[in-house]
Amino acid sequence: MDATVRTRMEPRAKRLVLSAFVGVLLPASFASVPACSGVFVSSQPDAGEDSAATDASVTQSDTSIEGLSGCARYGSPTFCVDFESPGALSTTWTSSDAVGSSRGTIVLSGANVVSPRNAAFFDLTKPSGDCTYLQLERGFPGNYRGFSFRADYRAETEGFFTSFVVEPRAKLFYNFLFRVAPLKVSVSIQRYEELPDAAERYAFVAGTDIPLVVDSRGRYVAVEVELLPGSANATLVVDGVRAPFTLPSDLTVTNPKLAVGPYCSPGTQRVTVDDVVLRLTP
């Protein structure tokens, strides 16, 4: 896998930024995936109203409980937000790109929901340059043997709408990037390394996609990625369809950081997200 080296472009460390497009030695589905650099958010937040307790016994993909809605459907995950409580956009997260920003808004909306009464509507109206974020972020310091993440997306525009970063060792990061397109959902993993000369090396190294039979625009798509403890493979699940993919051998779930919402967008983005669930297996 070819890698690209570039000098750091912005003073805000630990935040991924967008650069040129890459298509060298990548699967066809990644030919239009932009290369990125940097990594974000490292502090541990206080638990918010929508945050659930850690369940150390969970080592499997999320399965919902019939007859219940929102976070009640998912037992006791490490983290769950169904956007029903007043603190769903504030105390639940480490930080928000919408705070003090004119780039767009993140609001609770009852117009299109998976679980009543609200979902989070991300409206990126004023992108700045070719890489603008409008995300809710949270970090989970520690070492974990596996994870599963799931969320429901109703995308009005194509784009990356979630990133999940892990840090196997100092200055080495892997970023799971989730992309929703009209007829395809993909996950791509980027390897990012800070070099001694303050430059950066990054490359896309793994991932897969799942075609959609029905256009994603105007409807919710359920997306999940799971990594079981001891496994060298992860699995992308979209509306119940599964696609496994092989992970880099040195990828570990260390100090994960979750960011939900438009990621490094070159233009306007509109997406509604509901029922965000993360399980971390100690």
Coordinates of C-alpha atoms in Angstrom, one line a residue:
M1 CA 0.0 0.0 0.0
D2 CA 1.4 3.3 -1.0
A3 CA 1.5 6.0 1.6
T4 CA 1.5 9.7 1.4
V5 CA 3.6 12.0 3.6
R6 CA 2.6 15.6 4.2
T7 CA 3.3 18.4 6.7
R8 CA 0.8 19.1 9.4
M9 CA -1.7 21.7 8.1
E10 CA -3.4 22.9 11.2
P11 CA -2.3 23.6 14.8
R12 CA -5.2 21.7 16.3
A13 CA -3.6 18.3 17.0
K14 CA -5.5 15.0 17.1
R15 CA -8.1 16.0 14.5
L16 CA -8.3 14.4 11.0
V17 CA -8.2 16.7 8.0
L18 CA -8.9 16.0 4.4
S19 CA -6.4 16.1 1.5
A20 CA -6.1 14.7 -2.0
F21 CA -8.1 11.9 -3.4
V22 CA -6.4 8.4 -3.6
G23 CA -7.0 5.4 -5.8
V24 CA -3.7 3.6 -5.7
L25 CA -3.8 -0.1 -4.7
L26 CA -7.2 0.4 -3.1
P27 CA -10.3 -1.7 -3.8
A28 CA -12.6 -0.2 -6.4
S29 CA -15.0 1.0 -3.8
F30 CA -12.3 3.3 -2.3
A31 CA -11.2 4.9 -5.5
S32 CA -13.0 8.1 -4.6
V33 CA -12.2 8.0 -0.8
P34 CA -10.2 11.1 0.2
A35 CA -7.0 10.6 2.2
C36 CA -6.9 12.2 5.6
S37 CA -4.5 13.1 8.4
G38 CA -4.5 14.0 12.1
V39 CA -6.8 12.6 14.9
F40 CA -9.2 14.2 17.3
V41 CA -10.5 14.3 21.0
S42 CA -8.7 12.4 23.7
S43 CA -10.3 13.5 27.0
Q44 CA -12.8 11.3 28.9
P45 CA -16.2 13.0 29.5
D46 CA -18.5 12.6 32.4
A47 CA -21.5 10.3 31.7
G48 CA -24.5 12.1 30.3
E49 CA -28.2 11.4 30.6
D50 CA -28.2 9.1 27.6
S51 CA -25.0 7.2 28.5
A52 CA -25.4 3.6 29.7
A53 CA -23.2 1.6 31.9
T54 CA -20.4 -0.7 30.6
D55 CA -21.4 -4.4 30.1
A56 CA -18.2 -6.4 30.2
S57 CA -20.0 -9.6 29.2
V58 CA -21.1 -8.3 25.8
T59 CA -19.0 -9.8 23.0
Q60 CA -21.5 -10.0 20.2
S61 CA -23.2 -7.8 17.7
D62 CA -26.1 -5.7 19.0
T63 CA -29.5 -7.4 18.9
S64 CA -32.5 -5.3 19.6
I65 CA -35.3 -6.2 22.1
E66 CA -38.7 -6.3 20.5
G67 CA -41.4 -4.1 22.0
L68 CA -38.9 -1.5 23.2
S69 CA -37.6 1.6 21.6
G70 CA -34.5 3.7 21.6
C71 CA -31.7 2.7 24.0
A72 CA -34.0 0.4 25.9
R73 CA -33.8 -2.0 22.9
Y74 CA -30.0 -2.5 23.3
G75 CA -29.6 -3.7 26.9
S76 CA -26.6 -2.2 28.7
P77 CA -24.0 -1.0 26.1
T78 CA -21.0 1.1 27.0
F79 CA -22.6 4.1 25.3
C80 CA -26.0 4.8 23.9
V81 CA -27.8 7.9 22.7
D82 CA -31.3 7.9 21.3
F83 CA -31.6 11.7 21.5
E84 CA -34.6 11.7 23.7
S85 CA -33.3 13.6 26.8
P86 CA -32.5 17.3 27.0
G87 CA -28.8 16.6 27.4
A88 CA -28.5 14.4 24.3
L89 CA -26.6 17.1 22.4
S90 CA -24.6 18.5 25.3
T91 CA -23.6 16.5 28.5
T92 CA -23.6 13.2 26.6
W93 CA -20.6 14.2 24.4
T94 CA -17.1 15.4 25.0
S95 CA -17.5 18.3 22.5
S96 CA -19.6 19.6 19.6
D97 CA -18.5 21.2 16.4
A98 CA -21.7 23.3 16.4
V99 CA -20.7 25.2 19.6
G100 CA -19.6 28.7 18.7
S101 CA -19.6 27.9 15.0
S102 CA -21.3 29.4 12.0
R103 CA -20.7 26.3 9.8
G104 CA -24.1 24.8 10.6
T105 CA -26.4 23.4 13.3
I106 CA -27.0 20.2 15.2
V107 CA -30.5 20.1 16.6
L108 CA -33.0 17.6 18.0
S109 CA -35.7 17.0 15.5
G110 CA -39.0 15.0 15.7
A111 CA -39.6 15.2 11.9
N112 CA -37.8 11.9 11.0
V113 CA -37.1 9.4 13.8
V114 CA -36.4 5.7 14.3
S115 CA -37.3 5.8 18.0
P116 CA -39.8 8.5 19.2
R117 CA -39.5 11.3 20.0
N118 CA -36.3 12.8 18.6
A119 CA -33.3 12.2 16.4
A120 CA -30.2 14.4 15.8
F121 CA -30.3 16.5 12.6
F122 CA -26.9 17.7 11.3
D123 CA -27.2 20.6 8.8
L124 CA -23.8 21.7 7.5
T125 CA -24.7 24.8 5.6
K126 CA -21.5 26.8 5.4
P127 CA -18.4 24.6 4.8
S128 CA -15.0 26.3 5.2
G129 CA -12.5 25.1 2.6
D130 CA -12.4 21.5 1.4
C131 CA -12.7 19.9 4.9
T132 CA -15.4 20.9 7.4
Y133 CA -16.7 19.0 10.4
L134 CA -20.0 19.1 12.1
Q135 CA -19.8 16.3 14.7
L136 CA -20.6 15.3 18.2
E137 CA -17.5 13.7 19.8
R138 CA -16.6 11.4 22.7
G139 CA -13.5 9.6 23.9
F140 CA -13.2 6.3 25.8
P141 CA -9.7 5.9 27.2
G142 CA -8.5 2.4 27.9
N143 CA -7.7 -0.9 26.2
Y144 CA -10.5 -3.1 24.8
R145 CA -10.6 -6.6 23.2
G146 CA -13.4 -5.8 20.8
F147 CA -16.2 -3.4 19.9
S148 CA -19.5 -3.1 18.0
F149 CA -20.9 0.2 16.8
R150 CA -24.3 0.8 15.2
A151 CA -26.5 3.8 14.2
D152 CA -29.3 4.7 11.9
Y153 CA -28.6 7.2 9.2
R154 CA -31.1 9.2 7.0
A155 CA -28.8 10.9 4.6
E156 CA -30.0 13.7 2.3
T157 CA -26.5 14.0 0.8
E158 CA -23.7 11.5 0.2
G159 CA -20.8 11.6 2.6
F160 CA -18.8 10.4 5.6
F161 CA -21.1 10.5 8.7
T162 CA -19.1 8.8 11.5
S163 CA -15.5 8.2 12.4
F164 CA -14.2 5.8 15.0
V165 CA -10.5 6.2 15.9
V166 CA -8.3 3.8 17.8
E167 CA -4.7 4.3 18.9
P168 CA -2.6 1.1 19.1
R169 CA 0.5 3.0 20.2
A170 CA 1.7 6.6 20.6
K171 CA 1.4 8.5 17.3
L172 CA -0.2 5.6 15.4
F173 CA -3.9 5.7 14.7
Y174 CA -6.5 3.7 12.7
N175 CA -9.7 5.4 11.7
F176 CA -12.9 3.6 10.7
L177 CA -14.8 5.9 8.4
F178 CA -18.4 5.2 7.6
R179 CA -19.8 6.5 4.3
V180 CA -23.4 6.5 3.1
A181 CA -24.1 6.9 -0.6
P182 CA -27.5 6.5 -2.4
L183 CA -26.8 2.9 -3.5
K184 CA -23.9 1.8 -1.2
V185 CA -22.7 1.9 2.4
S186 CA -19.0 1.5 3.1
V187 CA -16.5 1.4 5.9
S188 CA -12.8 2.2 5.1
I189 CA -9.9 2.0 7.6
Q190 CA -7.2 4.6 7.4
R191 CA -3.8 4.2 9.0
Y192 CA -2.3 7.4 10.2
E193 CA 1.2 7.9 11.7
E194 CA 2.9 11.0 13.1
L195 CA 6.6 11.0 12.0
P196 CA 9.6 12.3 14.0
D197 CA 10.0 15.3 11.6
A198 CA 6.4 16.5 12.4
A199 CA 5.1 15.2 9.1
E200 CA 2.3 12.7 8.7
R201 CA 2.0 9.4 6.8
Y202 CA -1.5 8.0 6.0
A203 CA -3.0 5.4 3.7
F204 CA -6.3 3.5 3.4
V205 CA -5.5 -0.1 4.3
A206 CA -8.8 -2.1 4.7
G207 CA -12.5 -2.0 4.4
T208 CA -15.5 -3.1 2.4
D209 CA -18.9 -2.0 1.1
I210 CA -22.4 -3.3 0.8
P211 CA -24.7 -2.3 -2.2
L212 CA -28.2 -1.1 -1.4
V213 CA -31.2 -2.5 -3.3
V214 CA -33.3 0.6 -2.3
D215 CA -31.9 4.1 -2.6
S216 CA -30.8 5.4 0.8
R217 CA -32.1 8.9 0.2
G218 CA -35.3 9.6 2.1
R219 CA -35.1 6.6 4.4
Y220 CA -33.1 5.3 7.3
V221 CA -30.3 2.8 6.8
A222 CA -29.1 0.7 9.8
V223 CA -25.3 0.5 9.8
E224 CA -23.1 -1.6 12.2
V225 CA -19.5 -2.7 12.4
E226 CA -18.4 -5.3 14.9
L227 CA -15.0 -6.7 15.9
L228 CA -15.2 -9.8 18.2
P229 CA -12.4 -10.3 20.7
G230 CA -9.6 -12.4 19.3
S231 CA -10.8 -12.1 15.7
A232 CA -8.6 -10.8 12.8
N233 CA -11.7 -9.8 10.9
A234 CA -14.4 -7.2 11.4
T235 CA -17.9 -7.3 9.9
L236 CA -19.9 -4.5 8.3
V237 CA -23.7 -5.0 8.6
V238 CA -26.1 -2.9 6.6
D239 CA -29.9 -3.5 7.0
G240 CA -29.0 -7.0 8.1
V241 CA -26.7 -7.8 5.2
R242 CA -23.2 -8.8 6.4
A243 CA -19.7 -8.3 4.8
P244 CA -16.5 -9.4 6.7
F245 CA -13.2 -7.7 6.0
T246 CA -9.6 -8.3 7.3
L247 CA -8.0 -5.9 9.7
P248 CA -4.4 -4.8 9.9
S249 CA -2.4 -7.1 12.2
D250 CA -1.4 -4.3 14.6
L251 CA -4.8 -2.7 15.0
T252 CA -6.0 -2.8 18.6
V253 CA -9.0 -1.1 20.2
T254 CA -7.0 1.4 22.4
N255 CA -8.3 4.8 23.5
P256 CA -11.2 4.8 21.0
K257 CA -12.8 8.1 20.0
L258 CA -16.3 8.3 18.4
A259 CA -17.4 11.2 16.3
V260 CA -20.9 11.3 14.7
G261 CA -22.0 13.7 12.0
P262 CA -20.6 15.1 8.7
Y263 CA -16.9 14.3 8.6
C264 CA -14.3 16.4 6.7
S265 CA -16.9 17.5 4.1
P266 CA -16.0 19.6 1.0
G267 CA -19.5 20.9 0.7
T268 CA -22.9 21.1 2.3
Q269 CA -24.2 18.1 4.2
R270 CA -27.6 17.1 5.7
V271 CA -28.1 13.9 7.7
T272 CA -30.3 12.7 10.5
V273 CA -28.9 10.2 13.0
D274 CA -30.8 8.1 15.6
D275 CA -30.0 5.3 18.1
V276 CA -26.2 5.5 18.4
V277 CA -24.9 2.5 20.3
L278 CA -21.3 1.5 21.1
R279 CA -20.2 -1.6 23.0
L280 CA -16.6 -1.9 24.1
T281 CA -15.4 -5.3 25.4
P282 CA -12.8 -5.0 28.2

